[in-house]
PDB file of C-alpha atoms in Angstrom:
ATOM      1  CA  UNK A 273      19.575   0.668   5.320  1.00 75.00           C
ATOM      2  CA  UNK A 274      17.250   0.846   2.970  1.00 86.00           C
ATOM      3  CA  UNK A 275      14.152   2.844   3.888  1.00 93.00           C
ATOM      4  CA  UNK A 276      11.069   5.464   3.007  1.00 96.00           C
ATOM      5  CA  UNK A 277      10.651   8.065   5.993  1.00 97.00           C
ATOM      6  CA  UNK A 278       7.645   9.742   6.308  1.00 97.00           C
ATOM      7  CA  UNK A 279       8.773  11.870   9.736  1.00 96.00           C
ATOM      8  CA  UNK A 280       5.631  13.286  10.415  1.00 95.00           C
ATOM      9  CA  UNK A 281       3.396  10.824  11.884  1.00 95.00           C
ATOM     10  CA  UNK A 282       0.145  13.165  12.334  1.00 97.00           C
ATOM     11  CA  UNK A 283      -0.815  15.966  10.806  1.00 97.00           C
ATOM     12  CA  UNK A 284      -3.628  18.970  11.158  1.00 97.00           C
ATOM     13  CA  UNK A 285      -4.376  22.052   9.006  1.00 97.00           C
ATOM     14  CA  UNK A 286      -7.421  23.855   8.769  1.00 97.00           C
ATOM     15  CA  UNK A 287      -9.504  23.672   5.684  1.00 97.00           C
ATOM     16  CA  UNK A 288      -8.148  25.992   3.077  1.00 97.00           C
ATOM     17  CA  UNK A 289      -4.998  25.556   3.990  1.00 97.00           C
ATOM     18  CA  UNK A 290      -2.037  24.659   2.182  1.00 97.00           C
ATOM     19  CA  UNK A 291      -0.690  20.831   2.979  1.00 97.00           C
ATOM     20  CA  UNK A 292       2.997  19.485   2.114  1.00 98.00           C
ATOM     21  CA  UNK A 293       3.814  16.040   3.412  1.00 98.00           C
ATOM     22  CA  UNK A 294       7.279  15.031   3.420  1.00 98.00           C
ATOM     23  CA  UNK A 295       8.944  11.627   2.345  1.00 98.00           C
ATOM     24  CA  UNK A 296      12.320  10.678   2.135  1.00 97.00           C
ATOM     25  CA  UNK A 297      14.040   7.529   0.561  1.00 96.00           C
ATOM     26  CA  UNK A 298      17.172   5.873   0.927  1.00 94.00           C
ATOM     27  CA  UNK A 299      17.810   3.593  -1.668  1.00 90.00           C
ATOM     28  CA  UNK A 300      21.134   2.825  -4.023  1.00 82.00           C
ATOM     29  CA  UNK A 301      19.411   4.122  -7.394  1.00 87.00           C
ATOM     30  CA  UNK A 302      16.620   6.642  -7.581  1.00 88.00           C
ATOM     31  CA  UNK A 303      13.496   4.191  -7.186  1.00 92.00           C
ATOM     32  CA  UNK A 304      10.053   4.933  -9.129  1.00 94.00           C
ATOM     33  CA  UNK A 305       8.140   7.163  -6.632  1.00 95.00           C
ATOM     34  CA  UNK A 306       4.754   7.007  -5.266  1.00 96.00           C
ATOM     35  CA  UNK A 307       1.898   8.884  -3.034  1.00 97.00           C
ATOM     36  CA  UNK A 308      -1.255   6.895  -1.857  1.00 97.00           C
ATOM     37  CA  UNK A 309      -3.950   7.688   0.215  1.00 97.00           C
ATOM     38  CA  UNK A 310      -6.801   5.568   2.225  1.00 96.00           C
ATOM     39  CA  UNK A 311      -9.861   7.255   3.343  1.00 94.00           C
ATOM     40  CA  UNK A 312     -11.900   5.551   6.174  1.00 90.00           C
ATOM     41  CA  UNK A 313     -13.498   2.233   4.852  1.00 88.00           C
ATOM     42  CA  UNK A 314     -11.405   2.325   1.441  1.00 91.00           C
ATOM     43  CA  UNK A 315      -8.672   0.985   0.041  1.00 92.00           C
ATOM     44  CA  UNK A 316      -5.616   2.769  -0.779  1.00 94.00           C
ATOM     45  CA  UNK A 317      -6.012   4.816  -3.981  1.00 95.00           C
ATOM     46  CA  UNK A 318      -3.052   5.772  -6.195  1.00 94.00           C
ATOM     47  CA  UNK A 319      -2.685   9.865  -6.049  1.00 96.00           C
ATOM     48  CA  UNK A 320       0.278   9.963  -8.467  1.00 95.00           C
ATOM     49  CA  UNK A 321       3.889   8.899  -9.406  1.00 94.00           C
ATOM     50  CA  UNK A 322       6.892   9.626 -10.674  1.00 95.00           C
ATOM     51  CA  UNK A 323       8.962   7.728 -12.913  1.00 92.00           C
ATOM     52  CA  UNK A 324      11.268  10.296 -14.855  1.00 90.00           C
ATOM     53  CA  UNK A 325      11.487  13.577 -16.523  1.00 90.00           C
ATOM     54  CA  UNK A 326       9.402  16.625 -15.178  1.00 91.00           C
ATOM     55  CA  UNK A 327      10.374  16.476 -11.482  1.00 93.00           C
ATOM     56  CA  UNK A 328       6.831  18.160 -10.168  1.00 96.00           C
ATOM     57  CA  UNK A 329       4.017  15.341 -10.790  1.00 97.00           C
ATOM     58  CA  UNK A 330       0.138  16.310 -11.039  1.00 97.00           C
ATOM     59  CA  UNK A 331      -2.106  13.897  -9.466  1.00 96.00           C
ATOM     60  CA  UNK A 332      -5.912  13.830  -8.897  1.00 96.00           C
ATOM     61  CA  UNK A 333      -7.829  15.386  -6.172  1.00 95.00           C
ATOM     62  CA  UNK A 334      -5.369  18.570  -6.490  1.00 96.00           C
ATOM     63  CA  UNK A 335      -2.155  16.897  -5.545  1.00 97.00           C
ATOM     64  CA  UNK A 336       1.099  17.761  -6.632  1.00 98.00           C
ATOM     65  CA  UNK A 337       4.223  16.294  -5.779  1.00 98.00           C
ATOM     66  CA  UNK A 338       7.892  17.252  -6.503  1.00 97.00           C
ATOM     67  CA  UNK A 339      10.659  15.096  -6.681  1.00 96.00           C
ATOM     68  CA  UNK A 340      14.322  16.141  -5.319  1.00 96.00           C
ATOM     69  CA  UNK A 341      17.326  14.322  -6.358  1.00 94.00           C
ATOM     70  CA  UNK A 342      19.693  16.334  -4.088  1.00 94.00           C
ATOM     71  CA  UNK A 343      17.467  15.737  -0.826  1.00 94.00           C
ATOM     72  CA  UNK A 344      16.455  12.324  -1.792  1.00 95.00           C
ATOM     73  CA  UNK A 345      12.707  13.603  -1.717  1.00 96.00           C
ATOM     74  CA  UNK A 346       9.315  13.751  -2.592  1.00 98.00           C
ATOM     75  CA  UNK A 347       7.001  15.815  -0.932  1.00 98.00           C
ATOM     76  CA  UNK A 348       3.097  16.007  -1.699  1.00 98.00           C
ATOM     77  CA  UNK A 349       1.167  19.326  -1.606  1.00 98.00           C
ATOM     78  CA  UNK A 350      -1.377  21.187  -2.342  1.00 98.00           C
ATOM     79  CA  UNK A 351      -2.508  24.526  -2.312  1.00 97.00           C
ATOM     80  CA  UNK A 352      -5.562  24.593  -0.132  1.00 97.00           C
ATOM     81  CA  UNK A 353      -7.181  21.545   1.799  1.00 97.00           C
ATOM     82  CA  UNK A 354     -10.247  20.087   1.936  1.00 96.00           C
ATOM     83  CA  UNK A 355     -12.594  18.354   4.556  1.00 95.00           C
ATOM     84  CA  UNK A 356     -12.796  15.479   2.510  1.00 95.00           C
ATOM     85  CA  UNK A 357      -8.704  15.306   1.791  1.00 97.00           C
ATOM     86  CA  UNK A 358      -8.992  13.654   5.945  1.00 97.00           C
ATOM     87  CA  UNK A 359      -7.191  10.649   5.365  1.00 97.00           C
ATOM     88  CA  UNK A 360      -4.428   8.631   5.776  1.00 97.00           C
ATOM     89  CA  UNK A 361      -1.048   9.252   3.498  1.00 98.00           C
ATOM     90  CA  UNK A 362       1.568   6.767   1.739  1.00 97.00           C
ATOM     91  CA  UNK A 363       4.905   7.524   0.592  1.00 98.00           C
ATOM     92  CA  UNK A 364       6.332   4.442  -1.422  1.00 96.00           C
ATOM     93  CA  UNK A 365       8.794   3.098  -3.886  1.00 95.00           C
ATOM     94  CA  UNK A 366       9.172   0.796  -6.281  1.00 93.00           C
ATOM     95  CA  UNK A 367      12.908  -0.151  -7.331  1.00 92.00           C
ATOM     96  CA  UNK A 368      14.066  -0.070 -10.920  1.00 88.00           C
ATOM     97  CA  UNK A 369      14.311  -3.318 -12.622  1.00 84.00           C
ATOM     98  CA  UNK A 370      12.042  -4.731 -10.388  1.00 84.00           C
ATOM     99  CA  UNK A 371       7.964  -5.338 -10.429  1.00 85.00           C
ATOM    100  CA  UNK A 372       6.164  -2.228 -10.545  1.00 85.00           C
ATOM    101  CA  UNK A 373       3.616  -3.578  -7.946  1.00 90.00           C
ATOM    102  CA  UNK A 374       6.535  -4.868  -5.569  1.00 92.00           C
ATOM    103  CA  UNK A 375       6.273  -1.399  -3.131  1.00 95.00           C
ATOM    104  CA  UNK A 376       8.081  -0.122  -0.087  1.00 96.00           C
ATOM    105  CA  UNK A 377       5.664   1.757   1.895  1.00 97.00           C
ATOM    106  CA  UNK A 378       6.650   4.474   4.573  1.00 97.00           C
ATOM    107  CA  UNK A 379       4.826   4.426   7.907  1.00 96.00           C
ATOM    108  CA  UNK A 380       2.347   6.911   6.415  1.00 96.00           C
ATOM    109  CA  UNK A 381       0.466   9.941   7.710  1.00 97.00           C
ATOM    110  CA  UNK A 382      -2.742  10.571   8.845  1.00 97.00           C
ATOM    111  CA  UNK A 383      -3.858  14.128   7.423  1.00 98.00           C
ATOM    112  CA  UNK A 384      -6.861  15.426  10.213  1.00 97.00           C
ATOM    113  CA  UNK A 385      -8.773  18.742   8.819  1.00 97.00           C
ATOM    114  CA  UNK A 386     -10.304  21.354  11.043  1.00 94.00           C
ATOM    115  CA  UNK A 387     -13.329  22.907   9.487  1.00 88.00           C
TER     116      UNK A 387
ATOM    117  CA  UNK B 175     -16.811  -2.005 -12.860  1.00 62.00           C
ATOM    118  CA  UNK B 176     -16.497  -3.865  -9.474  1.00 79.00           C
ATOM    119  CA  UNK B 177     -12.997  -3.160  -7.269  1.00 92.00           C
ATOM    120  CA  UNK B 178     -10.753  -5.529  -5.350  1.00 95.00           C
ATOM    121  CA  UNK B 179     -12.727  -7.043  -2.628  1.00 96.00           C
ATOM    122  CA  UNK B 180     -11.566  -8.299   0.249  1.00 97.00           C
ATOM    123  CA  UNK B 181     -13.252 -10.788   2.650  1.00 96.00           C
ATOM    124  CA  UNK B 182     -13.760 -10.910   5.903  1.00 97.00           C
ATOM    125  CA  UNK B 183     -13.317  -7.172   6.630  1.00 96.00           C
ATOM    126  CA  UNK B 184     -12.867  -8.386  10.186  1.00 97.00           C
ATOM    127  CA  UNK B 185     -11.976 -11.224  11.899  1.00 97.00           C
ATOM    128  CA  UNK B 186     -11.007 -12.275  15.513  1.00 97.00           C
ATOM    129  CA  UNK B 187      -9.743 -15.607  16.281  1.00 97.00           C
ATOM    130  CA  UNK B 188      -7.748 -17.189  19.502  1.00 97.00           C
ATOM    131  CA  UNK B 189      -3.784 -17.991  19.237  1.00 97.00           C
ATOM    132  CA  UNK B 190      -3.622 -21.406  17.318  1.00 97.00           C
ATOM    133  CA  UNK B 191      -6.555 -21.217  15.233  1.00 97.00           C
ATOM    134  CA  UNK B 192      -6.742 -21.409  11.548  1.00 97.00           C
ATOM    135  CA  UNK B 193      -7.805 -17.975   9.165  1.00 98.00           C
ATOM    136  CA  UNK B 194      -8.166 -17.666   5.778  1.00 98.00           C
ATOM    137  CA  UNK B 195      -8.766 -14.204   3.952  1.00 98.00           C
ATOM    138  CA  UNK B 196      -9.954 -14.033   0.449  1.00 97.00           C
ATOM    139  CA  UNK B 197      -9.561 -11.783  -2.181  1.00 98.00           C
ATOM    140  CA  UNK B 198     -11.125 -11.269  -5.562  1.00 97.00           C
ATOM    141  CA  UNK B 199      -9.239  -9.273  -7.432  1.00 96.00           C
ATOM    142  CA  UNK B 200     -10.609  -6.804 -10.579  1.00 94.00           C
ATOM    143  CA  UNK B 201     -11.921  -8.897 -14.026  1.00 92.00           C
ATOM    144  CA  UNK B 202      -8.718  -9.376 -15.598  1.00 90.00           C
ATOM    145  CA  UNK B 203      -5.764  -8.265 -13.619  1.00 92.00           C
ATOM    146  CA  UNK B 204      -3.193 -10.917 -14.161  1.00 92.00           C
ATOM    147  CA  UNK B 205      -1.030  -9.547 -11.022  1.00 94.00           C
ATOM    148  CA  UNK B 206      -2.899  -9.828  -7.477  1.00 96.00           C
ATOM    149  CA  UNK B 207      -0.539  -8.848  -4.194  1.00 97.00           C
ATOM    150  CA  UNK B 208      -0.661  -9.272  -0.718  1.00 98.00           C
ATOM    151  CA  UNK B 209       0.502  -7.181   1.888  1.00 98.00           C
ATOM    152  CA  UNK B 210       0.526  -6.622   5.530  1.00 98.00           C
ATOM    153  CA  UNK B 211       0.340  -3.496   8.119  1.00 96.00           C
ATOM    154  CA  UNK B 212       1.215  -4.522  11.548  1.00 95.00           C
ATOM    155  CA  UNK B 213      -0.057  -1.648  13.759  1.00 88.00           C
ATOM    156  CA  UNK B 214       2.107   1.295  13.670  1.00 83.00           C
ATOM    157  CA  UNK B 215       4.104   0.138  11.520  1.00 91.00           C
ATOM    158  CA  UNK B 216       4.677   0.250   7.357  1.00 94.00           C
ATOM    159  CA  UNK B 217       2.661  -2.367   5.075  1.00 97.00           C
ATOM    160  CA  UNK B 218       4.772  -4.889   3.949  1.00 97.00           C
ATOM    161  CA  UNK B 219       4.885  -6.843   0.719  1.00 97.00           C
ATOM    162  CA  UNK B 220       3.553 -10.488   1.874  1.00 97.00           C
ATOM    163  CA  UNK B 221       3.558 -12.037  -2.341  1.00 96.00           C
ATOM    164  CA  UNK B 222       2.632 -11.593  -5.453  1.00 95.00           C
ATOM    165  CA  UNK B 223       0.711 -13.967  -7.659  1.00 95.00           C
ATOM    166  CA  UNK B 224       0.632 -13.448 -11.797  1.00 93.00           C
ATOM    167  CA  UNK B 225      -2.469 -15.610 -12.731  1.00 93.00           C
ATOM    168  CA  UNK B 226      -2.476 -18.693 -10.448  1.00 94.00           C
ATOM    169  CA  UNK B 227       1.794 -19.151 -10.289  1.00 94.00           C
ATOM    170  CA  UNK B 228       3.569 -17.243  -7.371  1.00 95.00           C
ATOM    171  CA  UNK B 229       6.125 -14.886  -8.619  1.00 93.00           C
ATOM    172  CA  UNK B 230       7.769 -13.537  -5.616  1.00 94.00           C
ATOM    173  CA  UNK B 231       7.069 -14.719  -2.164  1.00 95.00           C
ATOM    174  CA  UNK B 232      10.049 -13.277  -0.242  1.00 94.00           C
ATOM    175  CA  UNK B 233       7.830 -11.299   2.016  1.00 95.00           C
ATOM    176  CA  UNK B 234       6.052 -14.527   3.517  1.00 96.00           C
ATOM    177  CA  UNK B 235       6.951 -14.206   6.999  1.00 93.00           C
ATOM    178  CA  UNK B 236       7.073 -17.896   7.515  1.00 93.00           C
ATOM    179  CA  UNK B 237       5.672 -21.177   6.487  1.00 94.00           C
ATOM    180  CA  UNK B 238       2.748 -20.854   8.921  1.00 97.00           C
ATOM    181  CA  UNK B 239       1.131 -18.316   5.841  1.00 97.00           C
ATOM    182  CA  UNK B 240       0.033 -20.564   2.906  1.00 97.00           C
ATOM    183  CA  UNK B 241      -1.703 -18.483  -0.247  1.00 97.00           C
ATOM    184  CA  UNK B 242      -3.643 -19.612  -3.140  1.00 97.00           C
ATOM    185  CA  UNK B 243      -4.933 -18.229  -6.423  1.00 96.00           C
ATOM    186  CA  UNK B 244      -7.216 -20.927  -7.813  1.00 85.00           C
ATOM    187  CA  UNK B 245      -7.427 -20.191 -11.784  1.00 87.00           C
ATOM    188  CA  UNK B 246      -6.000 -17.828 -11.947  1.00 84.00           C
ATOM    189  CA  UNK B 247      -9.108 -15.769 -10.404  1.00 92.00           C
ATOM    190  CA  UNK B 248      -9.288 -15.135  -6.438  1.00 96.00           C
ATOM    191  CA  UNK B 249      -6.431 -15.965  -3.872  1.00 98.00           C
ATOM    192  CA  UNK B 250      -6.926 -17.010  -0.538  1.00 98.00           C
ATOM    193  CA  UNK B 251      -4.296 -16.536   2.943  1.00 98.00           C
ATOM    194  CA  UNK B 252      -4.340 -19.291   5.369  1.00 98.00           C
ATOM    195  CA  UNK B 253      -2.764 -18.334   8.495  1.00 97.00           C
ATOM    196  CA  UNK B 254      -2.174 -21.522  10.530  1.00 96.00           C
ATOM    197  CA  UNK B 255      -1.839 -21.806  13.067  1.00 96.00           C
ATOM    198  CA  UNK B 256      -2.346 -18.043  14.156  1.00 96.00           C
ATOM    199  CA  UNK B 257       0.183 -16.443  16.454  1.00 97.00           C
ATOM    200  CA  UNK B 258      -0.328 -12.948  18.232  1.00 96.00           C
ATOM    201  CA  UNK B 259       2.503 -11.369  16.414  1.00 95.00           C
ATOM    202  CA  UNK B 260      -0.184 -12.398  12.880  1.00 97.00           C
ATOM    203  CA  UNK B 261      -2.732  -9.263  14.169  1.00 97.00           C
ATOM    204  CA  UNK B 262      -2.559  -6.640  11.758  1.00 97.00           C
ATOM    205  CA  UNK B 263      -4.585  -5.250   8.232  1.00 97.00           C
ATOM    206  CA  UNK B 264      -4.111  -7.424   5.454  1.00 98.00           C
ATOM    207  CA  UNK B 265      -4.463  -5.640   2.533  1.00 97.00           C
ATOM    208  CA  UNK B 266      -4.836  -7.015  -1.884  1.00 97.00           C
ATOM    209  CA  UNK B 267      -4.450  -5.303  -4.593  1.00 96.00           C
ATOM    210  CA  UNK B 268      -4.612  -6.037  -8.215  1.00 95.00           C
ATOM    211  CA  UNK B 269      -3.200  -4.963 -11.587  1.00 93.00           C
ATOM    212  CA  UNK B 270      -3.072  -5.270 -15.439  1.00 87.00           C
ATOM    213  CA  UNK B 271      -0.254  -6.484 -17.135  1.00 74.00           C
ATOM    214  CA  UNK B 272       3.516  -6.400 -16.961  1.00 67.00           C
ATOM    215  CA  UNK B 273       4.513  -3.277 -16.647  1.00 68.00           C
ATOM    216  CA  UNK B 274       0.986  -1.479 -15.368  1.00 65.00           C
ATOM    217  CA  UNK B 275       2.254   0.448 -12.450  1.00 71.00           C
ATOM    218  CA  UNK B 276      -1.003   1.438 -10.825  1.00 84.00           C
ATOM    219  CA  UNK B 277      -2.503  -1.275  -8.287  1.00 90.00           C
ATOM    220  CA  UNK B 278      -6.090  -1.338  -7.212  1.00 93.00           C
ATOM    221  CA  UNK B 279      -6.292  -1.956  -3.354  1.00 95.00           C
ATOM    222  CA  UNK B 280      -9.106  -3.716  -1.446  1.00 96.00           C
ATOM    223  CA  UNK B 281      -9.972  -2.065   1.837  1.00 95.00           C
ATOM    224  CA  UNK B 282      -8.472  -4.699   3.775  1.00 96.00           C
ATOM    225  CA  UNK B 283      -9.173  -7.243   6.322  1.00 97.00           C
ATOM    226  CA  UNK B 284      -8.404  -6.428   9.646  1.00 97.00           C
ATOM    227  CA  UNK B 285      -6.788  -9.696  11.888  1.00 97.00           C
ATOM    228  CA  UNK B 286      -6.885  -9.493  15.640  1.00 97.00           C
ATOM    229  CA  UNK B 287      -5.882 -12.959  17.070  1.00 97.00           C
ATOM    230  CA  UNK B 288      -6.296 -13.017  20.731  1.00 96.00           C
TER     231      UNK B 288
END
């Protein structure tokens, strides 16, 4: 079937720490590929995408993400957390030929940060 | 520049009322969307709206949802009547053009119906 996985529901690092969050996909074609987040309150913001070419993506806030053909993957990271990175993350897809706003969301995961 | 807003951010209503949710999307975004999260689960695409005709609705659940986009400008949900199974965070989002991949979310408007 076709799905996004993001297998870790909850997740906590200390500040300064470094972060990956995994997402998987399982879709006939390589989709377009997407990270969101929502802090408390807000909406969800776009962090960054990947459409082709240069398989690690920079985003704002710090965020990098690198997409894996072989593993059907795209993990977000970054190198050392912040209080303020507390939020709630979103793996999704768009699929080619299709409307760019048309996503598949994964269940997401919530990113807590010890200080 | 003002964001997607959404309105009511909450509401609570009993099983067989009526609810309608409103969003304004940004000045000039052509494409406005509408999706769901049912609790613990993924959002889901509910439709998607370019100026006031409805380009895809294939993520209506059923024919109890009813959405609007007057002009062109904001859209409006009507849930009616509301079931339990409706409870969940509806979000909008909004973007420019075509081919402009990045939406613009509104924070939401959380449904409880009792």
């Amino acid at each position: 079937a076709q799905s996004v996985t993001q297998p870790d529901i909850h997740i906590t690092v200390s500040e300064g720490a470094s972060l990956e969050l995994r997402c998987n996909y399982s879709y006939g074609a390589t989709p377009y590929l997407f990270w969101y987040v929502q802090s408390p309150g807000q909406g969800l913001q776009l962090l960054l995408k990947y459409f082709s070419g240069d398989t690690l993506v920079q985003g704002i806030k710090g965020f990098e993400a690198e997409f894996k053909r072989s593993q059907s993957s795209f993990n977000l990271r970054k190198p050392s957390v912040h209080w303020s990175d507390a939020a709630e993350y979103f793996c999704a897809v768009a699929l080619r030929g299709s409307t760019l706003g048309r996503l598949y969301f994964g269940r997401g995961t919530q990113l807590t940060v010890w200080p | 520049e003002a964001g997607v807003t959404q309105f009511p951010s909450h509401s609570v209503i009993e099983k067989g009322q009526t609810v309608t949710l409103r969003c304004d999307p940004i000045s000039g975004h052509d494409n406005l969307y509408w999706y769901r999260r049912v609790m613990g689960k993924e959002i889901k695409f509910l439709l998607h709206f370019v100026k006031e005709s409805k380009q895809d609705e294939s993520g209506m659940p059923n024919n109890r949802f009813l959405a609007e986009r007057t002009g062109g400008t904001y859209s409006t949900l009507k849930v009616q009547p509301a079931e339990l199974e409706d409870s969940g965070v509806y979000f909008c989002a909004s973007s420019q053009g075509r081919t402009n991949e990045k939406l613009f979310f509104g924070s939401g408007t959380q449904l409880s119906v009792l």
